[in-house]
Coordinates of N, CA and C in Angstrom, one line a residue:
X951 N 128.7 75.3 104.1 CA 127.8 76.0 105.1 C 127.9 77.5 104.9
X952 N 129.1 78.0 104.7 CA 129.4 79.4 104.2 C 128.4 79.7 103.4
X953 N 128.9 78.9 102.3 CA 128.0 79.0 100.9 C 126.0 79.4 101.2
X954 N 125.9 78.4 102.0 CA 124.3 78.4 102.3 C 124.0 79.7 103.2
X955 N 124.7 80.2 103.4 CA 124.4 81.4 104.8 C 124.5 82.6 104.1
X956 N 125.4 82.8 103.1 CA 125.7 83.7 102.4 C 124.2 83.8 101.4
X957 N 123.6 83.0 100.7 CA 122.6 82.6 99.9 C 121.5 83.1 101.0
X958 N 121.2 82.6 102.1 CA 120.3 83.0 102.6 C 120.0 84.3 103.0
X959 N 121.1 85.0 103.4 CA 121.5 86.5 103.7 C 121.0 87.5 102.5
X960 N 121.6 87.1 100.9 CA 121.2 87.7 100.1 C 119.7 87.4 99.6
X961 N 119.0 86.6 99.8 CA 117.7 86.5 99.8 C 116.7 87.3 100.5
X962 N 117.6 86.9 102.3 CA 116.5 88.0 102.8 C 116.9 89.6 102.6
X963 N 117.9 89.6 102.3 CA 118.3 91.0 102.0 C 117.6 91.5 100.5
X964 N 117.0 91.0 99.9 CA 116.4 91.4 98.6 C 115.4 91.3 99.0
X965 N 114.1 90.7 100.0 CA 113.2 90.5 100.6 C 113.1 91.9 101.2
X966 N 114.1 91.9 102.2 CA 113.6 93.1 102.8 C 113.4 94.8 102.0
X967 N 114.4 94.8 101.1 CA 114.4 95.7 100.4 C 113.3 96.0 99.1
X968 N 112.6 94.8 99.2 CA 111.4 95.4 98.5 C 110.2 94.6 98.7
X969 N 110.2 94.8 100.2 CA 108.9 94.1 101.0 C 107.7 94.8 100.8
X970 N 106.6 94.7 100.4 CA 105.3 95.3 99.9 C 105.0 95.7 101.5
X971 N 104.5 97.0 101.3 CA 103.7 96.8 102.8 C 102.4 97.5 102.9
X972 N 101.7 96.4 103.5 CA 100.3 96.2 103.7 C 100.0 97.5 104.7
X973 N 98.4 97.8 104.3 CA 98.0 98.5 105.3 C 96.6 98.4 105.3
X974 N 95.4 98.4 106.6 CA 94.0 98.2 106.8 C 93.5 99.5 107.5
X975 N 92.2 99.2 108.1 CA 91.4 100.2 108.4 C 92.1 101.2 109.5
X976 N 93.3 100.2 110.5 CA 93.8 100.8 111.6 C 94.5 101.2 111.5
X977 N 95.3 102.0 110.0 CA 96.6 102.5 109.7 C 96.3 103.5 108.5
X978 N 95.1 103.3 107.8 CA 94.7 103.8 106.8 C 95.3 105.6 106.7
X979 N 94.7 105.9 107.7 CA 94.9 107.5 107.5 C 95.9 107.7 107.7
X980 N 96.4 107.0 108.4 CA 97.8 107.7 109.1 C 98.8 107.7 108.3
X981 N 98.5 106.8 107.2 CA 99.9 106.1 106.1 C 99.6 107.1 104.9
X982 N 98.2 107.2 104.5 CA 98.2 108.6 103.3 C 98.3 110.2 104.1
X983 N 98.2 110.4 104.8 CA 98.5 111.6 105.5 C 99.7 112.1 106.0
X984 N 100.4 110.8 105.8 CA 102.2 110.8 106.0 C 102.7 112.3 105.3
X985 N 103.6 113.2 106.4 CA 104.3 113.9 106.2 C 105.8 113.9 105.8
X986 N 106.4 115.1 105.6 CA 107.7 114.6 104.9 C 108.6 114.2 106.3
X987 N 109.2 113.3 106.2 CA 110.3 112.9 107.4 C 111.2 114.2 107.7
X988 N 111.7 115.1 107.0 CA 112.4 116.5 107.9 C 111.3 117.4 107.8
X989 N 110.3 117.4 107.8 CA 109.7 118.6 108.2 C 109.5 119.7 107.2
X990 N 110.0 119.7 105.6 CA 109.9 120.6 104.9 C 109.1 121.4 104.0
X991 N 107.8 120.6 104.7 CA 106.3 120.4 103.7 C 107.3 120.6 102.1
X992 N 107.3 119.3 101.9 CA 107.5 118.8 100.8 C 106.0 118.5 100.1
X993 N 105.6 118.0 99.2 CA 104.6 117.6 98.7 C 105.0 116.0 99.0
X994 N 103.5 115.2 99.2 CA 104.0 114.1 100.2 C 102.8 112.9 99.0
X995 N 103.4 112.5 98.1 CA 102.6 111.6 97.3 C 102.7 110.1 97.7
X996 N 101.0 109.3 97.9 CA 100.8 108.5 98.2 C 100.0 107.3 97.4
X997 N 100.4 106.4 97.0 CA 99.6 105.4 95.9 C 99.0 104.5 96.8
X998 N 98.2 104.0 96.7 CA 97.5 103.2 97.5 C 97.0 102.4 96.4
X999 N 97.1 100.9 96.8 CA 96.1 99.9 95.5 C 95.5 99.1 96.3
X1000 N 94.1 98.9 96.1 CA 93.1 98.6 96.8 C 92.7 96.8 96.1
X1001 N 93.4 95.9 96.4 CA 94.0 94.7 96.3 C 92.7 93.5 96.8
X1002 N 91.9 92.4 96.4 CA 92.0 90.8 96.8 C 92.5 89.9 96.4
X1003 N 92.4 89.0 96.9 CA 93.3 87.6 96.9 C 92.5 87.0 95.6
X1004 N 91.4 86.9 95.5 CA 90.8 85.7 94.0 C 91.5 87.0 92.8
X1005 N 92.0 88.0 93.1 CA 92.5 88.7 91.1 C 93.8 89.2 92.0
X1006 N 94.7 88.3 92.4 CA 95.8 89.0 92.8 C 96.9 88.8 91.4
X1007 N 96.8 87.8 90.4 CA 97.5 88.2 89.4 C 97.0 89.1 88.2
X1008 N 96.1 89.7 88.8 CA 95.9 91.5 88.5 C 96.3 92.5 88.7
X1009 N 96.8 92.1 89.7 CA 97.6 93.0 90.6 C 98.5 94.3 90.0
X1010 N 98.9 95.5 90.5 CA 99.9 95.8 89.8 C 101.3 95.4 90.3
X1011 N 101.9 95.2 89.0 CA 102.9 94.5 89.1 C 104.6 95.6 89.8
X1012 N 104.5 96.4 89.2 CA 105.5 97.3 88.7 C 105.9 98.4 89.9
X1013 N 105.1 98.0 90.9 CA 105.0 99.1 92.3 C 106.7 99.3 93.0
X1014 N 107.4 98.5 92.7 CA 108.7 98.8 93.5 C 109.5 99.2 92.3
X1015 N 109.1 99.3 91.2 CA 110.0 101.1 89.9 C 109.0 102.4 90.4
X1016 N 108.3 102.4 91.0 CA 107.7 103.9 91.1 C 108.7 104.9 91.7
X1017 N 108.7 106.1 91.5 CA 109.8 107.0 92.0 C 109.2 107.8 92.4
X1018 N 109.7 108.3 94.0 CA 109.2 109.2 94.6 C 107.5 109.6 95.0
X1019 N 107.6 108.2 95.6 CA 106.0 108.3 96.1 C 106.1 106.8 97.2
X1020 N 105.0 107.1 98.2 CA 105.0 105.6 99.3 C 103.6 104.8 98.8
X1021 N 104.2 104.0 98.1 CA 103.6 102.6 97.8 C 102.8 101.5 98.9
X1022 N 101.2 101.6 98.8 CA 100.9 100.8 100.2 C 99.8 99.9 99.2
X1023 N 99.8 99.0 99.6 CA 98.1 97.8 99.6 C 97.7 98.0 100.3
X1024 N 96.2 97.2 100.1 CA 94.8 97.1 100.7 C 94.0 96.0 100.6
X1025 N 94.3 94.8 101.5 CA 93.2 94.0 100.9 C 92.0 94.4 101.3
X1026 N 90.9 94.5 100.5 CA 89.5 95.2 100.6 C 89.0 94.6 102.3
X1027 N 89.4 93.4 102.4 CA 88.3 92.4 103.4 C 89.2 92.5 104.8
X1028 N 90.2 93.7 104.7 CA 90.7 93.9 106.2 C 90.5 95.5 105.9
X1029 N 90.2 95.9 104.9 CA 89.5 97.7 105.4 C 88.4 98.1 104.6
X1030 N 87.5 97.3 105.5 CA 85.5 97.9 104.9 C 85.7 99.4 104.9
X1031 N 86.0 99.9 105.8 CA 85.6 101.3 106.2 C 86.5 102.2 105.0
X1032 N 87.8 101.9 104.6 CA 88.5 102.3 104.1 C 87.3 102.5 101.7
X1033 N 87.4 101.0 102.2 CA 86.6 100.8 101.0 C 85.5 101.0 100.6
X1034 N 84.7 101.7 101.6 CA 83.0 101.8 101.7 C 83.8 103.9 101.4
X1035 N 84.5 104.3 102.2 CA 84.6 105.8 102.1 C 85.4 106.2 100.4
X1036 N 86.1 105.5 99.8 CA 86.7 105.5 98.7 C 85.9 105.0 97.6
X1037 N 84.6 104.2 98.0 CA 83.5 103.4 96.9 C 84.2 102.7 96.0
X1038 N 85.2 101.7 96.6 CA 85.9 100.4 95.7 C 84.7 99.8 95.5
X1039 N 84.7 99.4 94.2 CA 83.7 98.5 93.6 C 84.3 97.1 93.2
X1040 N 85.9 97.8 92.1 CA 86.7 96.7 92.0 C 87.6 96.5 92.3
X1041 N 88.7 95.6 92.4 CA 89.8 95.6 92.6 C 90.4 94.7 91.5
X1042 N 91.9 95.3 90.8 CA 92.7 96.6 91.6 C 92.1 97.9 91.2
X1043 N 92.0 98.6 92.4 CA 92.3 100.2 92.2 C 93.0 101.1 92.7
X1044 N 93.6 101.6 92.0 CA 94.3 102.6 92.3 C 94.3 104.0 92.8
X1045 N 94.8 104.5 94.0 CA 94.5 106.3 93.8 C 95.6 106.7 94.1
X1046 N 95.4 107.8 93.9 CA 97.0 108.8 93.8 C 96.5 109.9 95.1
X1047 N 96.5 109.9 96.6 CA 96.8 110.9 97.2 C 98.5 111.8 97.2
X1048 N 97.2 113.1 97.2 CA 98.4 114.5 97.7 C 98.2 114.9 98.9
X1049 N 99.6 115.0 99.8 CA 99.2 115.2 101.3 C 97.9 114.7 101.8
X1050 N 97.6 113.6 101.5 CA 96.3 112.8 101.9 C 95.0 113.5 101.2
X1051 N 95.1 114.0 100.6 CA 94.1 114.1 99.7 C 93.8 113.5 98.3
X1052 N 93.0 112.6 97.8 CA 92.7 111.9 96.8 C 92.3 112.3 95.1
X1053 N 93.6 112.7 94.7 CA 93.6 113.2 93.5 C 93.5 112.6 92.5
X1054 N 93.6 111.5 91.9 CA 93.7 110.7 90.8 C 93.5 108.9 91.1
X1055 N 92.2 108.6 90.3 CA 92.6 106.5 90.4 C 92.2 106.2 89.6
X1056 N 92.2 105.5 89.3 CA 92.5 104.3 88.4 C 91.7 103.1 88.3
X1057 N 90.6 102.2 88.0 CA 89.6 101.4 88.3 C 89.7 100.5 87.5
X1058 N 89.8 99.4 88.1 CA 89.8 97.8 86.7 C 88.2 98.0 86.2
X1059 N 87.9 97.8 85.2 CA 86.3 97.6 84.2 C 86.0 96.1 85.2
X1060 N 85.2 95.6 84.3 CA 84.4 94.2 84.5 C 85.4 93.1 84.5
X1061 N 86.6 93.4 83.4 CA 87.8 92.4 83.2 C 88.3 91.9 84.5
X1062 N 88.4 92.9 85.6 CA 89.1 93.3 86.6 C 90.4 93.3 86.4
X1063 N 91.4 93.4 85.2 CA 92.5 93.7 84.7 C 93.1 95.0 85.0
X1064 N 94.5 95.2 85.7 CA 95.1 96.6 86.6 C 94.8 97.5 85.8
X1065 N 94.0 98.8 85.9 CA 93.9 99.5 85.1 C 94.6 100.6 84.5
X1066 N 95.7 100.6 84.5 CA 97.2 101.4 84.6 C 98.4 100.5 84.5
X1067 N 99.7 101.1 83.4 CA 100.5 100.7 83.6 C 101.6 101.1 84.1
X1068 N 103.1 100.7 84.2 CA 103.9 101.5 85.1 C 104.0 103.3 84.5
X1069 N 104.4 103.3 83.0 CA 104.5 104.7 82.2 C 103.7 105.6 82.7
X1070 N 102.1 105.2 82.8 CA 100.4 105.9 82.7 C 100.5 106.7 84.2
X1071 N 101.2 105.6 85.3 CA 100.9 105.9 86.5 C 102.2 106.5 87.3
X1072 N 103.6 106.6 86.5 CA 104.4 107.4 87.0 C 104.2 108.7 86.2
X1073 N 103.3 109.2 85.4 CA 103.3 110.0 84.5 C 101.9 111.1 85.6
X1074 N 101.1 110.3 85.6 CA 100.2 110.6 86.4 C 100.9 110.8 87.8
X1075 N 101.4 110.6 88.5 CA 102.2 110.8 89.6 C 102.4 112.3 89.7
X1076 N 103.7 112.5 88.1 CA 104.6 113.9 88.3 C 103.6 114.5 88.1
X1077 N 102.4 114.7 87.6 CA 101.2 115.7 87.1 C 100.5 116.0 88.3
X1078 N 100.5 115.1 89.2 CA 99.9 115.3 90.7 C 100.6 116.1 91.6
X1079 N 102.1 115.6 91.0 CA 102.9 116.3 91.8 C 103.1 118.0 91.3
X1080 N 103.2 118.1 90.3 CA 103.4 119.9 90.1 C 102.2 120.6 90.0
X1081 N 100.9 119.6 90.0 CA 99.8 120.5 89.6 C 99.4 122.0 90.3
X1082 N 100.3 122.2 91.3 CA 99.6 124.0 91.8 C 101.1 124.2 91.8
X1083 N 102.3 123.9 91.4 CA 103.2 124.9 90.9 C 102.8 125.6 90.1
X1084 N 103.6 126.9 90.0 CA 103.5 127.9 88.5 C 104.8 127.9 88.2

């Protein structure tokens, strides 16, 4: 019984620690507009992949190695509004907000195959991130 409790503990404990989290039309802004948690206008990078269910093994895979950035989904068919202002055509796509502003994405062709891989899109990240340092 030990045995099984312990097992289930570290399951959900690996669950929780890299639970994908969803977001729709009723959270949209608020989750790329996200500020730094102490207050230090940090630069505040936001990936958003704009996700359905018939190409979800399209998906990107690789979202919980990204470094230093808040990782959210989207299934298209719980945020029209979200998807009609960004002009998703396909899914997956990708964009890269800075302080809520939409700097960089990423678009599957006709294949509808993820259009970026982990390297392409942590690479594109740090470039988003220093681009108005000097």
């Amino acid at each position: 019984m030990k045995r099984f409790l312990f097992t289930l503990l570290l399951l959900l404990a690996s669950f929780v620690s890299y639970s994908q989290e969803w977001i729709d039309d009723s959270n949209f802004d608020k989750k790329i507009h996200a500020s730094d948690a102490f207050g230090d206008d940090e630069t505040v990078i936001t990936v958003v992949e704009f996700w359905v269910e018939f190409n979800k093994d399209n998906a990107f895979k690789d979202w919980d190695k990204l470094k230093g950035v808040e990782y959210y989904r989207v299934n298209i068919e719980k945020a029209p509004n979200a998807k009609k202002e960004y002009r998703i055509r396909m899914a997956p796509t990708i964009i890269i907000f800075k302080n809520g502003s939409k700097e960089e994405s990423f678009k599957a062709g006709l294949d509808l195959v993820c259009p970026v891989d982990l390297k392409e899109l942590q690479e594109s990240i740090e470039e988003v991130k220093t681009a108005d340092k000097f």
